[in-house]
Amino acid sequence: MSDHYNQSGNQQEMDLSDIFTLIGRLFKNVIYSFFRIFDFVIKMWWVFLLLIVAGIAIGFVLKEEPSYEANLLLKTNFTSQAYVYTAIEQFNNNLEENDENFIVSLGKLPESFSIKEVSVEPVVEVIDLVNYIGENDGALGEMTREFKLKDDRELFATDRFLSKFKFHKLQIVFDSDKNLEDIESFLSFINDNPYAKELKKEGLKNHMAYLESQEQSIVQINELINSLNKDNSISKQEGREGFYFNNQSENVASLFDTKSNLVEDLEIEKNDFISYTDVAVIVSDIQASKKSSIADNLIIIYPLGFVIIFLIVSGILSIYRSYKRETYALKG
């Protein structure tokens, strides 16, 4: 029995010894490989220097001019969302085609016009969307099945949902941050179109009529409340209270609630009317920031890439030569 335990203990000691020996060899191999690489770099320093200089030169030549972007909040008025999105798409198409006549038509010189691309997407107001879907049962599922869209943003950008959103995220890419006034030319392209002017004309007329109807409704409610209060006063004087009085009180309370809602909505609409200057209006500060990209680091990426590729190729060739020598040695 004791011999069995002694053999087990010796076996465990041998296993641990083998593990430590293996770890020691692995550590030595790592150190050896590191010094081999270091020695190789010292010997081939001139190659590395050439690669670094060549990489910096190529990176400098291929480096693109910095671009800038402005993230703005765009408000669409008069249910013009579909028109505005179509106009922006047409604007981008003209830029992609390098249509100089188009830029001249904006009152700008082609060589100084700084806008390179414009993108837009709706700012989804969840509460409004839920209310809309609640009023149109199954609308979201129906639209998803109908269009088979990959992204919810694509769904919200369809005509059916797009008209529900007044605010949109507008991203404009420039090649310079010194010509931000070109944004005015972009807005003029949208707002000065005859169709846009007609939308604005009819929209303002309808909105003014809506405000007048709201104000008239409030006046009528005030008159009705005064009339009911007068009836209640007469009923009290004649001693006819009871059910009739309670019912009239409930009617007056209901009218006050309706009036309160109308006044609140009217105040919102009047404040909103301030921005009804055009079909599309920017309602945020206009600022541009430098757009970061991988192209900004080409003078670092190219030298580093050349050095890494050279090390990999040299390592493969070294392994190949070592394998070839061993093969010849075995044959000999």
Coordinates of C-alpha atoms in Angstrom, one line a residue:
M1 CA 0.0 0.0 0.0
S2 CA 2.8 2.4 1.0
D3 CA 4.7 1.6 -2.2
H4 CA 1.5 2.5 -4.2
Y5 CA 1.3 5.9 -2.5
N6 CA 5.0 6.5 -3.0
Q7 CA 4.7 5.8 -6.7
S8 CA 1.7 8.2 -7.0
G9 CA 3.7 10.9 -5.2
N10 CA 6.7 10.4 -7.4
Q11 CA 4.5 10.5 -10.5
Q12 CA 2.9 13.8 -9.4
E13 CA 6.4 15.3 -8.8
M14 CA 7.5 14.2 -12.2
D15 CA 4.4 15.7 -13.8
L16 CA 5.0 19.0 -12.1
S17 CA 8.7 18.9 -13.1
D18 CA 7.8 18.3 -16.7
I19 CA 5.3 21.2 -16.6
F20 CA 7.9 23.6 -15.2
T21 CA 10.5 22.4 -17.7
L22 CA 8.0 23.0 -20.5
I23 CA 7.2 26.5 -19.2
G24 CA 10.9 27.2 -19.0
R25 CA 11.5 26.1 -22.5
L26 CA 8.6 28.2 -23.8
F27 CA 9.9 31.2 -22.0
K28 CA 13.4 30.7 -23.4
N29 CA 11.9 30.4 -26.9
V30 CA 10.0 33.6 -26.5
I31 CA 13.1 35.5 -25.3
Y32 CA 15.1 33.9 -28.1
S33 CA 12.6 34.9 -30.7
F34 CA 12.5 38.4 -29.4
F35 CA 16.3 38.8 -29.6
R36 CA 16.2 37.3 -33.1
I37 CA 13.7 39.9 -34.2
F38 CA 15.7 42.7 -32.5
D39 CA 18.9 41.5 -34.2
F40 CA 17.1 41.4 -37.5
V41 CA 15.9 44.9 -37.1
I42 CA 19.4 46.1 -36.2
K43 CA 20.8 44.5 -39.3
M44 CA 18.0 45.7 -41.6
W45 CA 17.6 49.1 -40.1
W46 CA 18.1 50.8 -43.5
V47 CA 15.2 48.7 -45.0
F48 CA 12.9 49.8 -42.2
L49 CA 14.0 53.4 -42.6
L50 CA 13.2 53.3 -46.3
L51 CA 9.8 51.7 -45.6
I52 CA 8.9 54.3 -43.1
V53 CA 10.0 57.2 -45.3
A54 CA 8.1 55.7 -48.3
G55 CA 5.0 55.1 -46.2
I56 CA 5.0 58.7 -44.9
A57 CA 5.5 60.0 -48.5
I58 CA 2.7 57.9 -49.9
G59 CA 0.4 58.7 -46.9
F60 CA 1.1 62.4 -47.4
V61 CA 0.3 62.2 -51.2
L62 CA -2.9 60.2 -50.7
K63 CA -4.1 62.3 -47.8
E64 CA -7.4 63.9 -48.6
E65 CA -8.4 67.4 -47.6
P66 CA -10.3 67.5 -44.3
S67 CA -14.1 67.5 -44.5
Y68 CA -16.5 69.1 -42.0
E69 CA -20.0 68.3 -41.0
A70 CA -22.9 70.2 -39.5
N71 CA -25.7 68.4 -37.6
L72 CA -28.7 70.6 -37.6
L73 CA -32.4 70.4 -36.7
L74 CA -34.7 71.0 -39.6
K75 CA -38.4 71.8 -39.2
T76 CA -40.8 71.1 -42.0
N77 CA -44.0 73.2 -42.3
F78 CA -47.3 72.9 -44.2
T79 CA -47.1 69.0 -44.5
S80 CA -44.2 69.4 -46.8
Q81 CA -42.1 66.4 -45.6
A82 CA -42.3 64.4 -48.8
Y83 CA -41.5 67.4 -51.0
V84 CA -38.5 68.3 -48.8
Y85 CA -37.0 64.8 -48.8
T86 CA -37.4 64.7 -52.6
A87 CA -35.8 68.1 -53.0
I88 CA -32.8 67.0 -50.9
E89 CA -32.4 63.8 -53.0
Q90 CA -32.4 65.9 -56.1
F91 CA -29.9 68.3 -54.6
N92 CA -27.5 65.4 -53.8
N93 CA -27.9 64.0 -57.3
N94 CA -26.9 67.3 -58.9
L95 CA -23.8 67.4 -56.6
E96 CA -22.8 63.8 -57.5
E97 CA -23.1 64.7 -61.2
N98 CA -20.8 67.8 -60.7
D99 CA -23.4 69.9 -62.3
E100 CA -21.7 73.3 -62.4
N101 CA -24.8 74.9 -64.0
F102 CA -26.8 73.8 -61.0
I103 CA -24.4 75.5 -58.6
V104 CA -24.4 78.6 -60.7
S105 CA -28.2 78.6 -60.5
L106 CA -27.9 78.8 -56.7
G107 CA -25.9 82.0 -57.1
K108 CA -22.6 80.4 -56.2
L109 CA -19.3 79.8 -57.9
P110 CA -18.6 76.1 -58.5
E111 CA -15.0 76.3 -57.3
S112 CA -16.0 77.9 -54.0
F113 CA -19.2 76.0 -53.2
S114 CA -18.4 74.0 -50.1
I115 CA -21.4 71.6 -49.6
K116 CA -20.6 68.0 -50.7
E117 CA -23.5 66.0 -49.4
V118 CA -26.7 66.3 -47.5
S119 CA -28.6 63.6 -45.6
V120 CA -31.8 63.8 -43.6
E121 CA -33.8 61.5 -41.4
P122 CA -36.9 62.1 -39.2
V123 CA -36.7 62.8 -35.5
V124 CA -39.1 60.2 -34.2
E125 CA -41.2 61.5 -31.4
V126 CA -42.3 58.3 -29.7
I127 CA -45.5 59.6 -28.0
D128 CA -46.8 61.0 -31.3
L129 CA -45.9 57.8 -33.1
V130 CA -47.7 55.7 -30.4
N131 CA -50.8 57.9 -30.7
Y132 CA -50.8 57.6 -34.4
I133 CA -50.5 53.8 -34.3
G134 CA -53.2 53.7 -31.7
E135 CA -55.5 55.6 -34.0
N136 CA -54.6 53.3 -36.9
D137 CA -54.6 49.8 -35.5
G138 CA -52.1 47.5 -37.1
A139 CA -50.4 50.3 -39.1
L140 CA -46.9 49.5 -38.0
G141 CA -47.2 45.8 -38.7
E142 CA -48.9 46.4 -42.0
M143 CA -46.2 48.8 -43.2
T144 CA -43.4 46.5 -42.1
R145 CA -44.9 43.6 -44.0
E146 CA -45.7 45.7 -47.0
F147 CA -42.2 47.2 -47.5
K148 CA -40.1 44.4 -45.8
L149 CA -37.7 47.0 -44.5
K150 CA -34.4 46.2 -42.8
D151 CA -34.4 49.2 -40.5
D152 CA -37.1 51.1 -38.6
R153 CA -35.7 54.4 -39.9
E154 CA -36.5 53.3 -43.4
L155 CA -40.1 52.6 -42.2
F156 CA -40.4 56.1 -40.7
A157 CA -39.0 57.7 -43.9
T158 CA -41.9 56.3 -46.0
D159 CA -44.6 58.7 -47.1
R160 CA -47.2 57.2 -44.7
F161 CA -45.2 57.9 -41.6
L162 CA -43.1 60.8 -42.8
S163 CA -45.9 63.3 -42.8
K164 CA -46.3 62.7 -39.0
F165 CA -42.9 64.2 -38.2
K166 CA -42.2 67.9 -38.1
F167 CA -38.5 67.7 -37.0
H168 CA -35.7 66.1 -38.9
K169 CA -32.0 65.5 -38.3
L170 CA -30.1 67.3 -41.2
Q171 CA -26.4 66.4 -41.7
I172 CA -24.4 68.5 -44.2
V173 CA -20.9 67.6 -45.2
F174 CA -18.6 70.5 -46.3
D175 CA -15.0 70.6 -47.7
S176 CA -14.5 73.8 -45.7
D177 CA -15.8 75.4 -42.5
K178 CA -15.5 78.9 -43.8
N179 CA -18.5 78.9 -46.2
L180 CA -21.4 78.0 -43.9
E181 CA -23.5 80.6 -45.7
D182 CA -23.8 78.0 -48.5
I183 CA -26.5 76.5 -46.3
E184 CA -28.7 79.5 -47.2
S185 CA -28.3 78.6 -50.8
F186 CA -29.3 75.0 -50.0
L187 CA -32.4 76.2 -48.2
S188 CA -33.3 78.6 -51.0
F189 CA -33.2 75.6 -53.4
I190 CA -35.9 74.0 -51.3
N191 CA -38.0 77.1 -50.4
D192 CA -37.9 79.1 -53.6
N193 CA -39.4 76.4 -55.7
P194 CA -42.8 77.4 -57.2
Y195 CA -44.4 74.3 -55.6
A196 CA -42.9 75.2 -52.2
K197 CA -44.2 78.8 -52.5
E198 CA -47.7 77.5 -53.3
L199 CA -47.5 75.1 -50.3
K200 CA -46.5 78.0 -48.1
K201 CA -49.3 80.2 -49.4
E202 CA -52.0 77.6 -48.9
G203 CA -50.5 76.4 -45.6
L204 CA -50.4 79.9 -44.1
K205 CA -54.0 80.5 -45.2
N206 CA -55.2 77.3 -43.7
H207 CA -53.3 77.8 -40.5
M208 CA -54.7 81.3 -40.0
A209 CA -58.2 80.0 -40.6
Y210 CA -57.5 77.3 -38.0
L211 CA -56.3 79.8 -35.4
E212 CA -59.3 82.0 -36.0
S213 CA -61.6 78.9 -35.6
Q214 CA -59.9 78.1 -32.3
E215 CA -60.3 81.6 -31.0
Q216 CA -63.9 81.6 -32.1
S217 CA -64.5 78.3 -30.3
I218 CA -63.1 79.8 -27.1
V219 CA -65.4 82.8 -27.4
Q220 CA -68.4 80.6 -27.9
I221 CA -67.5 78.4 -24.9
N222 CA -67.1 81.6 -22.8
E223 CA -70.6 82.7 -23.9
L224 CA -72.0 79.2 -23.1
I225 CA -70.4 79.2 -19.7
N226 CA -71.8 82.6 -18.9
S227 CA -75.2 81.4 -20.0
L228 CA -75.1 78.3 -17.9
N229 CA -73.9 80.3 -14.9
K230 CA -76.8 82.7 -15.4
D231 CA -79.2 79.8 -15.5
N232 CA -77.7 78.3 -12.3
S233 CA -78.0 81.7 -10.6
I234 CA -81.7 81.9 -11.6
S235 CA -82.3 78.3 -10.4
K236 CA -80.8 79.1 -7.0
Q237 CA -83.0 82.2 -6.6
E238 CA -86.2 80.2 -7.5
G239 CA -85.1 77.4 -5.2
R240 CA -84.9 74.8 -8.1
E241 CA -81.6 73.1 -7.4
G242 CA -81.3 69.4 -7.0
F243 CA -80.6 67.2 -10.0
Y244 CA -80.9 70.1 -12.5
F245 CA -78.3 72.1 -10.7
N246 CA -75.8 69.2 -10.4
N247 CA -76.2 68.4 -14.1
Q248 CA -75.5 72.0 -15.1
S249 CA -72.5 72.1 -12.8
E250 CA -71.0 69.1 -14.6
N251 CA -71.6 70.7 -17.9
V252 CA -69.8 73.9 -16.8
A253 CA -66.9 71.9 -15.5
S254 CA -66.7 70.0 -18.8
L255 CA -66.7 73.2 -20.8
F256 CA -63.9 74.6 -18.6
D257 CA -61.8 71.5 -19.4
T258 CA -62.5 71.9 -23.1
K259 CA -61.7 75.6 -23.0
S260 CA -58.4 74.9 -21.1
N261 CA -57.4 72.4 -23.8
L262 CA -58.2 74.8 -26.6
V263 CA -56.3 77.7 -25.0
E264 CA -53.3 75.4 -24.5
D265 CA -53.4 74.2 -28.1
L266 CA -53.9 77.7 -29.4
E267 CA -50.8 79.0 -27.4
I268 CA -48.7 76.1 -28.9
E269 CA -49.9 76.8 -32.4
K270 CA -49.2 80.6 -32.1
N271 CA -45.7 79.9 -30.8
D272 CA -45.2 77.4 -33.6
F273 CA -46.4 80.0 -36.1
I274 CA -43.2 82.0 -35.5
S275 CA -41.3 79.3 -37.5
Y276 CA -43.8 79.3 -40.4
T277 CA -41.5 81.5 -42.5
D278 CA -40.8 78.9 -45.1
V279 CA -41.4 75.3 -46.0
A280 CA -38.1 74.1 -44.5
V281 CA -36.5 76.0 -41.6
I282 CA -33.4 75.3 -39.5
V283 CA -34.2 75.7 -35.9
S284 CA -30.8 75.0 -34.3
D285 CA -27.4 76.7 -34.2
I286 CA -25.3 76.4 -37.4
Q287 CA -21.9 75.0 -36.5
A288 CA -19.5 72.7 -38.3
S289 CA -17.0 70.4 -36.8
K290 CA -14.1 68.5 -38.5
K291 CA -15.2 65.1 -39.7
S292 CA -12.8 62.4 -38.5
S293 CA -11.9 59.5 -40.8
I294 CA -9.2 56.9 -41.3
A295 CA -7.7 59.0 -44.1
D296 CA -6.6 61.5 -41.4
N297 CA -4.0 58.9 -40.2
L298 CA -2.6 57.7 -43.6
I299 CA 0.9 59.0 -42.8
I300 CA 0.9 56.6 -39.8
I301 CA -1.0 53.7 -41.3
Y302 CA 1.1 53.3 -44.4
P303 CA 4.6 53.2 -42.7
L304 CA 3.2 50.9 -40.0
G305 CA 1.6 48.7 -42.6
F306 CA 4.8 48.4 -44.7
V307 CA 6.8 47.5 -41.7
I308 CA 4.4 44.8 -40.5
I309 CA 4.1 43.3 -44.0
F310 CA 7.9 43.3 -44.3
L311 CA 8.2 41.5 -40.9
I312 CA 5.6 38.9 -41.9
V313 CA 7.2 38.2 -45.3
S314 CA 10.7 38.0 -43.7
G315 CA 9.3 35.6 -41.0
I316 CA 7.8 33.3 -43.7
L317 CA 11.0 33.3 -45.7
S318 CA 13.0 32.5 -42.5
I319 CA 10.7 29.5 -41.7
Y320 CA 11.0 28.3 -45.3
R321 CA 14.8 28.4 -45.3
S322 CA 14.9 26.7 -41.9
Y323 CA 12.6 23.9 -43.2
K324 CA 14.6 23.6 -46.4
R325 CA 17.9 23.2 -44.4
E326 CA 16.3 20.5 -42.2
T327 CA 15.0 18.7 -45.3
Y328 CA 18.5 18.7 -46.9
A329 CA 20.1 17.5 -43.6
L330 CA 17.7 14.5 -43.4
K331 CA 18.4 13.6 -47.0
G332 CA 22.1 13.8 -46.4

